[in-house]
Amino acid sequence: MNELEFNIRLYLTGTMKSWTDRINSTDQLTPQRFILNAMTELFDSLSDDDIELIRLRYMERLTLSEVASRCLLNERTVRNHTNPNIKQVKEIIKKATEQGQHEREVD
């Protein structure tokens, strides 16, 4: 399981919020809290259908073809609805990682 899939699974199962709250009960913007807040903002902006496509792809580990077949869509439509959101998740993870590295360098 790669970092992208791991973070999506953590977020969609509610585990990310639980872990983040346990790691840091303050409002300090840790890398974990940054990821949680940014992913919450992103997923709150998505339609239920888009979230379902992501859930099928990353939680059930279906291929694009399998997701398309299950949702009665073509693969291009699935890709067009998931790729921009997945790209944003990758950026969120990248920013949080850079923030964490910067904080370690400052300490």
XYZ file of C-alpha atoms in Angstrom:
107
model
C 0.000 0.000 0.000
C 1.476 3.345 -0.996
C 1.363 6.590 0.984
C -1.525 7.980 -1.085
C -3.715 4.931 -0.606
C -2.786 4.760 3.073
C -3.843 8.367 3.715
C -7.082 8.005 1.770
C -7.941 4.849 3.707
C -7.111 6.541 7.019
C -9.271 9.521 6.124
C -12.302 7.648 4.785
C -12.403 5.235 7.740
C -12.199 8.048 10.307
C -8.934 6.658 11.677
C -6.977 9.742 10.617
C -9.098 12.010 12.822
C -8.844 9.649 15.765
C -5.056 9.320 15.473
C -4.544 13.029 14.892
C -6.611 13.899 17.954
C -4.570 11.463 20.065
C -1.210 12.636 18.721
C -1.923 16.283 19.314
C -4.895 17.491 21.330
C -3.852 21.135 20.908
C -4.733 23.253 17.904
C -1.090 23.352 16.783
C -0.806 22.730 13.050
C 1.279 19.562 12.984
C 1.840 17.785 9.654
C -0.829 15.257 10.677
C -3.337 17.972 11.509
C -2.499 19.794 8.255
C -3.280 16.625 6.267
C -6.518 16.046 8.189
C -7.701 19.647 7.758
C -6.783 19.821 4.066
C -8.326 16.434 3.273
C -11.482 17.383 5.165
C -11.745 20.574 3.126
C -11.179 18.639 -0.101
C -13.585 15.781 0.628
C -16.263 18.174 1.907
C -16.150 19.877 -1.488
C -16.696 16.632 -3.427
C -19.998 15.168 -4.476
C -21.119 11.874 -2.968
C -20.583 10.269 -6.378
C -16.963 11.462 -6.561
C -16.283 10.198 -3.042
C -17.792 6.857 -4.006
C -15.484 6.599 -7.024
C -12.487 7.285 -4.787
C -13.745 4.840 -2.180
C -14.138 2.076 -4.760
C -10.713 2.768 -6.233
C -8.715 3.121 -3.009
C -10.689 1.304 -0.320
C -11.907 -1.641 -2.369
C -8.814 -1.502 -4.596
C -10.780 -1.814 -7.824
C -9.151 -1.006 -11.138
C -10.416 1.910 -13.212
C -12.133 -0.605 -15.446
C -13.838 -2.305 -12.492
C -14.981 1.018 -11.023
C -16.328 2.091 -14.410
C -18.177 -1.175 -14.846
C -19.688 -1.077 -11.366
C -20.833 2.546 -11.762
C -21.946 2.171 -15.382
C -19.448 4.784 -16.555
C -16.588 4.687 -18.981
C -13.013 4.655 -17.703
C -12.311 8.145 -18.978
C -15.187 9.543 -16.898
C -13.921 7.776 -13.781
C -10.405 9.074 -14.441
C -11.680 12.628 -15.046
C -13.583 12.574 -11.757
C -10.845 11.012 -9.631
C -7.489 12.190 -10.996
C -7.793 15.905 -10.083
C -8.812 14.994 -6.521
C -6.051 12.414 -6.167
C -3.572 14.980 -7.449
C -4.739 17.329 -4.668
C -4.304 14.592 -2.041
C -0.743 14.027 -3.301
C -0.053 17.768 -2.975
C -1.471 17.785 0.565
C 0.819 14.916 1.566
C 3.809 16.577 -0.126
C 3.211 19.888 1.681
C 2.811 18.152 5.042
C 6.004 16.171 4.484
C 7.912 19.334 3.574
C 6.476 21.092 6.641
C 7.573 18.206 8.862
C 11.079 18.189 7.376
C 11.382 21.941 7.830
C 10.318 21.693 11.475
C 12.917 18.961 12.125
C 15.626 21.105 10.525
C 14.685 24.098 12.690
C 14.786 22.019 15.923
